[in-house]
Coordinates of C-alpha atoms in Angstrom, one line a residue:
Chain K
M1 CA -5.6 -19.4 -0.3
S2 CA -9.3 -18.6 0.1
I3 CA -11.8 -21.4 0.2
E4 CA -15.4 -21.2 -0.8
V5 CA -18.1 -23.9 -0.3
R6 CA -21.4 -23.5 -2.1
N7 CA -24.6 -25.5 -1.2
L8 CA -22.6 -28.5 -0.2
S9 CA -24.5 -31.6 0.8
K10 CA -23.8 -35.2 1.6
S11 CA -26.1 -38.1 2.1
F12 CA -24.7 -41.5 2.8
V13 CA -25.8 -44.9 1.3
D14 CA -28.0 -45.6 4.3
G15 CA -30.0 -42.4 3.5
H16 CA -28.5 -40.4 6.4
M17 CA -28.1 -36.7 5.5
A18 CA -24.8 -35.7 7.1
V19 CA -24.6 -32.3 5.4
R20 CA -27.5 -30.3 4.2
G21 CA -26.8 -27.4 1.8
V22 CA -23.9 -25.6 3.5
S23 CA -22.3 -22.5 2.1
F24 CA -19.5 -20.3 3.4
E25 CA -16.3 -18.5 2.4
L26 CA -13.1 -18.4 4.4
G27 CA -10.3 -15.9 4.0
E28 CA -6.7 -16.4 3.1
G29 CA -4.3 -17.2 5.9
E30 CA -7.1 -17.6 8.4
M31 CA -7.4 -20.3 11.0
T32 CA -11.0 -21.5 11.1
A33 CA -12.7 -23.8 13.6
F34 CA -15.5 -26.1 12.6
L35 CA -17.4 -26.3 15.8
G36 CA -20.4 -28.4 16.7
P37 CA -21.6 -31.5 18.5
S38 CA -20.6 -34.9 17.1
G39 CA -22.9 -35.9 14.2
G40 CA -23.0 -32.2 13.2
G41 CA -21.4 -32.9 9.9
K42 CA -18.2 -31.0 10.5
T43 CA -15.8 -33.9 9.9
T44 CA -17.8 -34.9 6.8
I45 CA -17.4 -31.4 5.4
L46 CA -13.6 -31.4 6.1
R47 CA -13.3 -34.8 4.4
M48 CA -15.2 -33.5 1.3
I49 CA -12.8 -30.5 1.1
A50 CA -9.9 -32.9 1.3
G51 CA -11.5 -35.1 -1.4
L52 CA -11.8 -38.2 0.8
E53 CA -15.5 -38.1 0.6
K54 CA -17.6 -37.4 -2.5
P55 CA -20.2 -34.6 -2.1
S56 CA -23.8 -35.5 -3.0
G57 CA -24.2 -32.0 -4.2
G58 CA -22.7 -28.5 -4.2
E59 CA -19.3 -27.0 -5.2
I60 CA -16.0 -26.4 -3.5
Y61 CA -13.5 -23.8 -4.7
I62 CA -10.0 -23.2 -3.6
S63 CA -8.6 -19.8 -4.7
G64 CA -11.4 -19.6 -7.3
Q65 CA -10.5 -23.0 -8.8
R66 CA -13.3 -25.7 -8.6
V67 CA -11.9 -28.8 -6.9
D68 CA -14.8 -31.0 -5.9
H69 CA -14.3 -33.3 -8.9
L70 CA -10.5 -33.7 -8.3
P71 CA -9.1 -36.7 -6.5
P72 CA -7.3 -35.9 -3.2
Q73 CA -4.0 -36.4 -4.9
E74 CA -4.5 -33.3 -7.0
R75 CA -5.9 -30.9 -4.4
K76 CA -2.7 -30.0 -2.6
I77 CA -4.3 -30.1 0.8
G78 CA -2.5 -31.2 3.9
V79 CA -4.5 -33.3 6.3
V80 CA -3.8 -34.1 9.9
F81 CA -6.1 -37.0 10.9
Q82 CA -7.7 -37.5 14.2
N83 CA -5.7 -40.6 15.0
Y84 CA -2.7 -39.1 13.1
A85 CA -2.7 -42.1 10.6
L86 CA 1.1 -42.2 10.6
F87 CA 2.7 -44.9 8.5
K88 CA 3.5 -47.4 11.2
H89 CA 6.2 -49.2 9.3
M90 CA 8.1 -46.0 8.5
N91 CA 10.3 -44.0 10.9
V92 CA 9.8 -40.3 11.5
F93 CA 12.0 -39.3 8.7
E94 CA 10.3 -41.5 6.1
N95 CA 6.9 -40.4 7.3
V96 CA 7.7 -36.8 6.7
A97 CA 9.6 -37.6 3.5
F98 CA 6.7 -39.6 2.0
G99 CA 5.0 -36.7 0.1
L100 CA 8.4 -35.5 -1.2
R101 CA 9.3 -39.0 -2.4
V102 CA 6.0 -39.3 -4.2
Q103 CA 6.9 -36.0 -6.0
K104 CA 10.2 -37.6 -6.9
Q105 CA 12.2 -34.8 -5.4
R106 CA 16.0 -35.1 -5.4
P107 CA 17.4 -36.9 -2.3
D108 CA 19.4 -33.8 -1.1
V109 CA 16.2 -31.7 -1.4
I110 CA 14.3 -34.3 0.6
Q111 CA 17.0 -34.4 3.3
A112 CA 17.1 -30.6 3.6
R113 CA 13.3 -30.2 3.6
V114 CA 12.6 -33.0 6.1
R115 CA 15.3 -31.6 8.5
E116 CA 13.8 -28.2 8.2
L117 CA 10.3 -29.4 9.0
L118 CA 11.5 -31.5 11.9
R119 CA 13.3 -28.5 13.3
R120 CA 10.1 -26.5 12.9
V121 CA 8.0 -29.1 14.8
D122 CA 10.8 -29.5 17.4
L123 CA 11.6 -33.2 16.6
Q124 CA 15.2 -33.1 15.8
G125 CA 17.0 -36.2 16.8
L126 CA 13.9 -38.4 16.5
E127 CA 14.3 -39.1 12.8
G128 CA 14.9 -42.8 13.3
R129 CA 12.1 -43.5 15.8
F130 CA 9.0 -45.4 14.7
P131 CA 5.5 -44.1 15.5
D132 CA 4.9 -46.6 18.2
Q133 CA 8.0 -45.3 20.0
L134 CA 6.6 -41.7 20.2
S135 CA 4.4 -40.0 22.7
G136 CA 1.0 -38.7 21.6
G137 CA 2.2 -35.1 21.3
Q138 CA 5.2 -36.2 19.2
R139 CA 3.0 -38.2 16.9
Q140 CA 0.8 -35.2 16.3
R141 CA 3.8 -33.1 15.4
V142 CA 5.1 -35.8 13.0
A143 CA 1.6 -35.8 11.4
L144 CA 1.7 -32.0 11.1
A145 CA 5.2 -32.0 9.6
R146 CA 4.2 -34.7 7.1
A147 CA 1.1 -32.7 6.1
L148 CA 3.2 -29.6 5.6
A149 CA 6.0 -31.3 3.6
N150 CA 4.5 -30.6 0.2
E151 CA 3.7 -27.0 1.0
P152 CA -0.1 -27.5 0.8
R153 CA -2.3 -24.5 0.0
L154 CA -4.7 -25.5 2.7
L155 CA -4.2 -27.4 6.0
L156 CA -7.0 -29.4 7.5
L157 CA -6.9 -30.8 11.0
D158 CA -9.6 -33.3 12.2
E159 CA -10.0 -33.1 16.0
P160 CA -6.3 -32.5 16.3
F161 CA -6.1 -32.3 20.0
S162 CA -8.6 -34.9 21.1
A163 CA -6.2 -37.8 21.5
V164 CA -3.9 -36.1 24.0
D165 CA -4.5 -35.3 27.7
A166 CA -5.8 -31.9 28.9
Q167 CA -2.4 -30.4 29.9
L168 CA -0.7 -31.3 26.6
R169 CA -3.8 -30.2 24.7
K170 CA -3.4 -26.6 25.8
E171 CA 0.3 -26.6 25.0
L172 CA -0.3 -28.1 21.5
R173 CA -3.1 -25.7 20.8
S174 CA -1.1 -22.5 21.2
W175 CA 1.9 -24.2 19.5
V176 CA -0.2 -25.1 16.4
R177 CA -1.7 -21.7 16.4
K178 CA 1.8 -20.1 16.4
L179 CA 3.0 -22.4 13.6
Q180 CA 0.0 -21.6 11.5
Q181 CA 0.6 -17.9 11.9
D182 CA 4.3 -18.2 11.1
L183 CA 3.6 -20.1 7.9
H184 CA 0.5 -18.0 7.2
I185 CA -1.3 -21.1 5.9
T186 CA -5.0 -21.2 5.5
S187 CA -6.2 -23.8 8.0
I188 CA -9.4 -25.4 9.2
F189 CA -9.7 -27.5 12.3
V190 CA -12.6 -29.6 13.5
T191 CA -13.4 -29.5 17.2
H192 CA -16.3 -30.1 19.6
D193 CA -14.6 -28.1 22.3
Q194 CA -15.9 -24.5 22.2
Q195 CA -13.0 -23.2 24.3
E196 CA -10.5 -24.5 21.8
A197 CA -12.4 -22.9 19.0
L198 CA -12.7 -19.5 20.6
E199 CA -9.1 -19.6 21.8
I200 CA -7.2 -20.2 18.6
A201 CA -9.5 -19.6 15.7
D202 CA -9.8 -16.4 13.7
R203 CA -13.2 -17.5 12.6
V204 CA -15.7 -20.1 13.9
V205 CA -18.3 -22.0 11.9
V206 CA -20.9 -23.6 14.1
F207 CA -22.6 -26.7 12.6
R208 CA -25.6 -28.5 13.9
Q209 CA -27.3 -31.5 12.3
G210 CA -25.5 -31.0 9.0
Q211 CA -26.5 -27.3 8.8
L212 CA -24.5 -24.2 9.3
E213 CA -25.8 -22.4 12.4
Q214 CA -23.5 -19.4 12.4
I215 CA -20.2 -18.2 11.0
G216 CA -18.2 -15.3 12.6
T217 CA -15.3 -14.3 14.8
P218 CA -15.1 -15.8 18.2
E219 CA -16.4 -12.6 19.7
E220 CA -19.4 -12.5 17.4
I221 CA -20.2 -16.2 18.1
Y222 CA -20.0 -15.7 21.8
D223 CA -21.5 -12.3 22.3
S224 CA -24.0 -12.2 19.4
P225 CA -25.1 -15.7 18.8
D226 CA -27.7 -16.1 16.0
T227 CA -29.6 -18.9 17.6
P228 CA -30.2 -20.2 21.1
F229 CA -28.3 -23.4 20.1
V230 CA -25.1 -21.4 19.3
A231 CA -25.5 -19.4 22.5
A232 CA -25.7 -22.6 24.6
F233 CA -23.0 -24.4 22.7
V234 CA -20.3 -21.8 23.0
G235 CA -20.8 -21.1 26.7
E236 CA -22.9 -21.5 29.8
V237 CA -26.4 -20.1 29.6
N238 CA -29.6 -19.6 31.6
R239 CA -32.3 -20.4 29.1
Y240 CA -36.0 -19.5 29.5
R241 CA -38.9 -20.0 27.1
T242 CA -41.7 -17.5 27.4
V243 CA -43.9 -15.0 25.5
I244 CA -43.8 -11.2 25.0
K245 CA -46.5 -9.5 27.1
N246 CA -46.9 -5.7 27.4
G247 CA -43.6 -5.2 25.6
V248 CA -41.5 -7.3 28.0
T249 CA -40.7 -10.9 28.5
D250 CA -43.3 -12.6 30.7
L251 CA -40.9 -14.1 33.2
G252 CA -42.1 -12.8 36.5
V253 CA -39.4 -10.5 37.9
L254 CA -37.2 -11.0 34.8
Q255 CA -38.9 -8.5 32.5
F256 CA -36.6 -7.8 29.7
P257 CA -37.6 -5.2 27.0
A258 CA -38.8 -7.0 23.9
G259 CA -37.4 -4.4 21.5
N260 CA -39.1 -4.9 18.1
V261 CA -40.4 -8.4 18.9
P262 CA -44.2 -8.4 18.5
E263 CA -46.6 -8.8 21.3
G264 CA -47.6 -12.5 22.0
Q265 CA -44.5 -13.8 20.2
E266 CA -43.0 -17.0 21.7
V267 CA -39.4 -16.4 22.6
V268 CA -36.3 -18.0 24.1
V269 CA -34.4 -15.8 26.5
I270 CA -30.7 -16.4 27.0
V271 CA -28.7 -15.0 29.9
R272 CA -25.0 -15.8 30.3
P273 CA -24.1 -16.5 34.0
E274 CA -21.3 -13.9 33.8
N275 CA -23.9 -11.3 32.9
V276 CA -25.7 -11.9 36.1
E277 CA -24.3 -9.5 38.7
L278 CA -24.9 -10.0 42.4
M279 CA -25.2 -7.1 44.9
P280 CA -26.0 -6.7 48.6
W281 CA -29.7 -7.1 49.2
S282 CA -31.8 -4.0 49.2
A283 CA -35.6 -3.9 49.4
A284 CA -35.7 -1.4 46.6
A285 CA -33.9 -3.7 44.1
D286 CA -35.9 -4.7 41.0
I287 CA -34.7 -8.3 41.1
Q288 CA -34.1 -10.1 44.4
G289 CA -33.1 -13.7 45.0
I290 CA -32.1 -16.3 47.5
V291 CA -28.8 -18.2 47.2
L292 CA -29.5 -22.0 46.8
A293 CA -26.0 -23.2 46.4
T294 CA -22.4 -22.1 45.6
T295 CA -19.9 -24.1 43.8
F296 CA -16.2 -23.3 43.6
L297 CA -14.9 -23.6 40.1
G298 CA -11.3 -22.4 40.4
E299 CA -11.4 -19.0 38.8
F300 CA -14.9 -18.1 40.0
Y301 CA -17.9 -19.3 41.9
K302 CA -21.0 -20.7 40.3
V303 CA -24.0 -19.5 42.3
D304 CA -27.5 -21.0 41.8
L305 CA -30.3 -18.6 42.9
E306 CA -34.0 -18.6 43.1
L307 CA -35.9 -15.5 42.2
A308 CA -39.5 -14.6 42.9
D309 CA -42.1 -16.9 41.2
L310 CA -39.6 -19.8 41.5
V311 CA -37.6 -18.7 38.5
R312 CA -34.1 -20.0 38.9
I313 CA -30.9 -18.5 37.6
T314 CA -27.2 -19.2 37.7
A315 CA -24.5 -16.6 38.1
H316 CA -20.8 -16.6 37.8
V317 CA -19.3 -14.4 40.5
P318 CA -15.8 -13.4 41.4
K319 CA -14.0 -15.3 44.1
A320 CA -14.0 -12.6 46.7
L321 CA -17.7 -12.2 46.5
G322 CA -18.6 -15.8 45.9
G323 CA -16.7 -17.1 48.9
A324 CA -18.6 -14.9 51.2
L325 CA -22.1 -16.0 50.1
R326 CA -24.1 -18.3 52.3
E327 CA -27.0 -20.5 51.4
Q328 CA -30.4 -18.9 51.8
E329 CA -28.8 -15.5 51.8
R330 CA -30.8 -12.8 50.2
V331 CA -29.2 -10.8 47.4
A332 CA -30.1 -8.3 44.8
L333 CA -29.4 -9.0 41.1
Q334 CA -28.7 -7.1 38.0
I335 CA -28.8 -8.6 34.5
K336 CA -26.2 -6.8 32.4
A337 CA -27.1 -8.4 29.0
T338 CA -29.7 -10.7 27.6
K339 CA -30.5 -12.1 24.2
I340 CA -34.0 -12.8 22.9
F341 CA -34.7 -15.2 20.1
N342 CA -38.0 -15.7 18.4
V343 CA -39.4 -19.2 18.4
A344 CA -40.4 -20.2 14.8
Chain D
M1 CA -4.3 -79.1 43.0
N2 CA -4.4 -82.8 42.1
W3 CA -6.8 -82.4 39.3
R4 CA -4.4 -79.9 37.7
I5 CA -1.6 -82.4 37.7
G6 CA -4.0 -85.0 36.4
I7 CA -5.1 -82.8 33.5
S8 CA -1.6 -81.7 32.6
S9 CA -0.2 -85.2 32.6
F10 CA -3.1 -86.4 30.5
T11 CA -2.4 -83.5 28.0
Y12 CA 1.3 -84.4 27.9
A13 CA 0.5 -88.1 27.4
W14 CA -1.9 -87.3 24.6
F15 CA 0.6 -84.9 23.1
L16 CA 3.3 -87.6 23.1
L17 CA 1.1 -90.3 21.7
S18 CA -0.6 -88.3 19.0
L19 CA 2.0 -85.7 17.9
L20 CA 5.6 -86.5 19.0
G21 CA 5.1 -90.3 19.0
P22 CA 4.6 -90.6 15.2
I23 CA 7.6 -88.4 14.5
G24 CA 9.7 -90.5 16.9
A25 CA 8.5 -93.7 15.3
L26 CA 9.4 -92.4 11.8
L27 CA 12.9 -91.4 13.1
A28 CA 13.4 -94.8 14.8
S29 CA 12.4 -96.7 11.7
A30 CA 14.5 -94.5 9.5
V31 CA 17.6 -95.0 11.7
D32 CA 17.0 -98.8 11.5
E33 CA 17.4 -98.6 7.8
G34 CA 20.7 -96.9 8.1
A35 CA 21.7 -93.4 6.9
S36 CA 23.5 -94.5 3.7
R37 CA 20.5 -96.5 2.6
L38 CA 18.2 -93.4 3.1
W39 CA 20.6 -91.1 1.4
A40 CA 20.7 -93.4 -1.6
E41 CA 16.9 -93.6 -1.7
L42 CA 16.7 -89.8 -1.8
F43 CA 18.8 -89.7 -4.9
R44 CA 16.9 -92.3 -6.9
P45 CA 15.8 -90.6 -10.1
E46 CA 12.0 -91.2 -9.3
A47 CA 12.4 -89.7 -5.9
L48 CA 14.4 -86.7 -7.1
F49 CA 11.7 -86.1 -9.8
A50 CA 9.0 -86.3 -7.2
L51 CA 10.8 -83.8 -5.0
K52 CA 11.4 -81.4 -7.9
L53 CA 7.8 -81.7 -9.0
T54 CA 6.5 -80.8 -5.5
L55 CA 8.9 -77.9 -5.3
L56 CA 7.8 -76.6 -8.7
I57 CA 4.1 -76.9 -7.7
T58 CA 4.8 -75.2 -4.4
V59 CA 6.5 -72.3 -6.0
I60 CA 3.8 -71.7 -8.6
V61 CA 1.0 -72.1 -6.1
V62 CA 2.7 -69.7 -3.6
V63 CA 3.0 -67.1 -6.3
I64 CA -0.6 -67.4 -7.6
N65 CA -2.1 -67.9 -4.2
T66 CA -0.3 -64.8 -2.7
V67 CA -1.5 -62.6 -5.5
L68 CA -5.0 -63.9 -5.7
G69 CA -5.3 -64.1 -1.9
I70 CA -4.3 -60.5 -1.4
L71 CA -6.6 -59.4 -4.2
T72 CA -9.5 -61.3 -2.8
A73 CA -8.9 -60.0 0.7
L74 CA -8.7 -56.4 -0.6
L75 CA -12.0 -57.0 -2.4
I76 CA -13.7 -58.4 0.7
V77 CA -12.4 -55.7 3.1
R78 CA -12.1 -52.5 1.0
H79 CA -14.6 -52.9 -1.8
P80 CA -17.5 -54.8 -0.3
F81 CA -20.1 -55.4 -3.0
P82 CA -23.5 -57.2 -2.8
G83 CA -22.9 -60.8 -2.2
V84 CA -19.6 -60.3 -0.4
T85 CA -20.7 -62.4 2.5
V86 CA -21.4 -65.3 0.1
L87 CA -17.9 -64.9 -1.3
N88 CA -16.5 -64.7 2.2
T89 CA -18.1 -68.1 3.0
I90 CA -17.0 -69.7 -0.2
V91 CA -13.4 -68.8 0.6
D92 CA -13.6 -71.3 3.5
L93 CA -15.0 -74.1 1.3
P94 CA -11.7 -75.9 0.9
F95 CA -11.5 -76.1 4.7
A96 CA -14.7 -78.0 4.8
V97 CA -14.5 -80.2 1.7
S98 CA -12.3 -83.3 1.8
P99 CA -9.3 -82.9 -0.6
I100 CA -10.3 -86.2 -2.3
I101 CA -13.7 -84.8 -3.1
A102 CA -12.1 -81.6 -4.2
G103 CA -9.9 -83.5 -6.6
F104 CA -12.9 -85.4 -7.8
M105 CA -14.8 -82.2 -8.5
L106 CA -11.8 -80.9 -10.5
V107 CA -11.7 -84.0 -12.6
L108 CA -15.4 -83.6 -13.4
L109 CA -14.8 -79.9 -14.4
Y110 CA -11.5 -80.2 -16.2
G111 CA -11.3 -83.9 -17.1
P112 CA -10.7 -84.9 -20.8
N113 CA -14.4 -85.6 -21.2
S114 CA -15.6 -82.3 -19.8
L115 CA -16.3 -79.1 -21.8
I116 CA -13.3 -77.2 -20.5
G117 CA -10.9 -80.2 -20.5
G118 CA -12.1 -81.3 -23.9
F119 CA -11.5 -77.8 -25.4
A120 CA -8.0 -77.7 -23.8
G121 CA -7.4 -81.2 -25.2
E122 CA -8.3 -80.0 -28.7
M123 CA -5.8 -77.2 -28.3
G124 CA -3.2 -79.7 -27.3
Y125 CA -3.2 -79.1 -23.5
K126 CA -3.8 -81.6 -20.8
I127 CA -5.1 -80.4 -17.5
I128 CA -6.1 -83.5 -15.5
F129 CA -3.4 -86.2 -15.1
A130 CA -0.9 -83.4 -15.8
L131 CA 0.9 -80.6 -14.0
P132 CA -1.8 -77.9 -14.5
G133 CA -4.4 -80.1 -12.8
M134 CA -2.0 -80.7 -9.8
I135 CA -1.5 -76.9 -9.5
V136 CA -5.2 -76.2 -9.7
A137 CA -5.8 -78.9 -7.0
T138 CA -3.2 -77.5 -4.7
L139 CA -4.5 -73.9 -5.3
F140 CA -7.9 -75.1 -4.3
V141 CA -6.9 -76.6 -1.0
T142 CA -4.5 -73.7 -0.1
F143 CA -6.8 -70.8 -1.2
P144 CA -8.2 -69.9 2.3
F145 CA -4.7 -69.6 3.9
M146 CA -3.7 -66.2 2.4
V147 CA -7.2 -64.7 2.5
R148 CA -7.9 -65.7 6.1
E149 CA -4.5 -64.2 7.2
V150 CA -4.8 -61.0 5.2
V151 CA -8.5 -60.1 5.8
P152 CA -8.2 -59.4 9.6
A153 CA -4.9 -57.6 9.0
L154 CA -6.5 -55.3 6.5
Q155 CA -9.4 -54.7 8.9
E156 CA -7.1 -53.9 11.7
V157 CA -4.9 -51.5 9.7
G158 CA -7.9 -49.6 8.5
T159 CA -7.9 -47.0 5.7
Y160 CA -6.6 -43.9 7.4
Q161 CA -2.9 -44.5 6.4
E162 CA -4.1 -45.0 2.8
Q163 CA -6.1 -41.8 3.0
A164 CA -3.1 -39.9 4.4
A165 CA -1.1 -41.2 1.5
Q166 CA -3.8 -40.0 -0.9
T167 CA -3.7 -36.5 0.4
L168 CA 0.1 -36.6 0.0
G169 CA -0.3 -37.2 -3.7
A170 CA 0.4 -40.9 -3.9
S171 CA -1.2 -42.9 -6.7
P172 CA -3.2 -46.1 -5.9
W173 CA -0.3 -48.1 -7.2
T174 CA 2.2 -46.4 -4.9
I175 CA -0.2 -46.6 -2.0
F176 CA -0.5 -50.3 -2.4
W177 CA 3.3 -51.0 -2.6
K178 CA 4.4 -48.4 -0.1
V179 CA 1.6 -48.3 2.5
T180 CA -0.9 -51.2 2.2
L181 CA 1.5 -54.1 1.5
P182 CA 4.1 -53.1 4.1
S183 CA 1.5 -52.7 6.8
I184 CA 0.2 -56.3 6.2
R185 CA 3.5 -57.9 5.4
G186 CA 3.6 -60.0 8.5
S187 CA 0.3 -61.6 7.7
V188 CA 1.3 -62.1 4.0
F189 CA 4.4 -63.9 5.2
Y190 CA 2.4 -66.0 7.5
G191 CA 0.0 -66.9 4.7
I192 CA 2.9 -67.8 2.5
V193 CA 4.4 -70.1 5.1
L194 CA 1.0 -71.8 5.6
T195 CA 0.6 -72.2 1.8
V196 CA 4.1 -73.7 1.5
A197 CA 3.4 -76.2 4.3
R198 CA 0.1 -77.2 2.8
S199 CA 1.5 -77.4 -0.8
L200 CA 4.3 -79.6 0.3
G201 CA 2.0 -81.9 2.2
E202 CA -1.1 -82.0 -0.1
F203 CA -2.0 -85.5 -1.0
G204 CA -5.7 -86.3 -1.5
A205 CA -6.7 -83.8 -4.2
V206 CA -3.4 -84.2 -6.0
L207 CA -3.7 -88.0 -6.0
V208 CA -7.1 -87.8 -7.7
V209 CA -6.1 -85.3 -10.4
S210 CA -2.6 -86.5 -11.1
G211 CA -3.0 -90.1 -11.9
N212 CA 0.2 -90.7 -9.9
L213 CA 2.4 -91.5 -12.9
I214 CA 6.0 -92.2 -12.0
N215 CA 8.4 -89.5 -13.4
Q216 CA 5.4 -87.6 -14.8
T217 CA 2.9 -86.7 -12.2
Q218 CA 4.2 -88.2 -9.0
S219 CA 4.8 -85.6 -6.3
A220 CA 6.7 -86.2 -3.1
T221 CA 3.7 -87.3 -1.0
L222 CA 2.4 -89.5 -3.8
Y223 CA 5.9 -91.1 -3.9
V224 CA 5.8 -91.8 -0.2
Y225 CA 2.4 -93.3 -0.6
Q226 CA 3.5 -95.5 -3.6
A227 CA 6.7 -96.5 -1.9
A228 CA 4.8 -97.6 1.2
A229 CA 2.3 -99.5 -0.8
D230 CA 5.2 -101.2 -2.7
F231 CA 6.9 -102.2 0.6
N232 CA 9.9 -100.0 -0.2
S233 CA 10.1 -98.8 3.3
A234 CA 13.5 -97.1 3.0
G235 CA 12.2 -94.9 0.1
A236 CA 9.1 -94.0 2.1
Y237 CA 11.1 -93.1 5.2
A238 CA 13.7 -91.1 3.3
L239 CA 11.1 -88.7 1.7
S240 CA 8.9 -88.7 4.8
L241 CA 11.8 -87.6 6.9
L242 CA 12.7 -84.8 4.5
L243 CA 9.1 -83.6 4.2
C244 CA 8.7 -83.8 8.0
A245 CA 12.0 -81.9 8.6
T246 CA 10.9 -79.2 6.2
S247 CA 7.6 -78.8 8.1
I248 CA 9.4 -78.5 11.4
V249 CA 11.7 -75.8 9.9
I250 CA 8.6 -74.0 8.7
L251 CA 7.0 -74.2 12.1
V252 CA 10.1 -72.8 13.8
L253 CA 10.2 -70.0 11.2
M254 CA 6.5 -69.2 11.9
E255 CA 7.2 -69.0 15.7
S256 CA 10.2 -66.8 15.3
M257 CA 8.2 -64.6 13.0
K258 CA 5.4 -64.3 15.6
K259 CA 8.0 -63.3 18.2
Y260 CA 9.5 -60.8 15.9
Q261 CA 6.1 -59.2 15.3
E262 CA 5.2 -59.2 18.9
G263 CA 8.6 -57.6 19.7
R264 CA 7.9 -54.8 17.2
Q265 CA 4.6 -54.0 18.7
A266 CA 5.7 -53.9 22.3

């Protein structure tokens, strides 16, 4: 089911504007990540789509049908809450069966459907357990099965992986992704973890202070960020503020071509550390630097360098090269890609 | 560690003198009277009437107080409105006001010479010096018990389970019965137990509003009071023992309930 949000806004009783005129459209069967720092408004938008929060303005459409005036009961949207919100006084079976019982399904239908869902989420044999007898990962899968029981047209997940430890999180992530693809159900999940968003989403919507910063595929978001904020939020960056002078950025040795940015324009220059390539020093190199520190980060080394004019830059370099670098060693640099943003 | 022994022996002595002692004294005096005498006293028509009246009041009060208490708690926690803090304070009023004074206030409001009482009298109903007054008085003194148990329970449970139920299509009515009530049932049970205990034992407020008429408005505690005043010690002992035993049963019930709940949570 496609979902469209038009000019959605939300201000709370205390006057706080949580969401300011957000519009976007998501395709059918896609997994979308709402990404942003806390307080960005992403959970509020999710709750408005679910009907748990009343918008102050704007419209929400699911498959072309306007739903923002409907109570949550009539929206056919499955929700997995951050803390799972399982019914503590019901066992696993009853939790999953709840939505079916509300629909007054026949007992044999309920039996069959719950069994099938529990098989799907790999919880057979735990029907009789109560939520407080389950591990975090199991609870999440019960919440997922419960949300899917009524065959919702849309699945919403609010920070679904935040309550489990790092190891389990990765496992659950790919597992949820696979389930979503198997069922081909349009899904949105809220996260503040950029890696999570890039890894399992078809599309990423970045929010900041209640506004939509950018919407795009993970590749677009990472490689062509619309704003310095998006660039910095979805990955590591070197960030410089300067002006355009003589058609290049006025950053000492870092003179990047300004393209069609006008002369004298204030700009922010973003360079991702993996786009900084280190080479053996040569006097002829355009950019030269001195190694200040190297930090081993498992898959690569993070190298802090100082260039001429005291400009500093961080590079991510492969293990083989990084391990051999010494402090105060002189190296040559090449910047493979940069991004220049006008400052308003 | 001498001071420790000192403090604990003082506590035990105090406990004995102030709590266990009186129960022991009641038992001893009752035994002196002889079991058959007490048994006979229990079955005097006036005593039986008083017990039945107390039971009736207790049942009615428990039903009304449970419903009203849960509704009030839901209002305070889930639908806070301007002035909710005032309401929250007023809920505790019966804790602070002496039951006698509460009874007096009810007589002023509902008595035959008052506006409400006068109107009810015109319609042929009596509130004060009759069963309705005794129920209202008992409701007044027991009101905080249910609210004070349920408010923290509702706060602790939060609203996420209810929201989950909403997204699964459940109506507010279904949510209340299938989600909200079961998740606070322990506290509701506790509130009921406290209400029962207080209703059985209420004296002051009921004394003022009932008029203490034998076979009409004399509840069990009023009967004990009257019997003691009339030097019918066997009658006083018999009902006192019964009320006291009931209270102990209730206490034990409460403790086992607590253990059961703690067991579930572990």
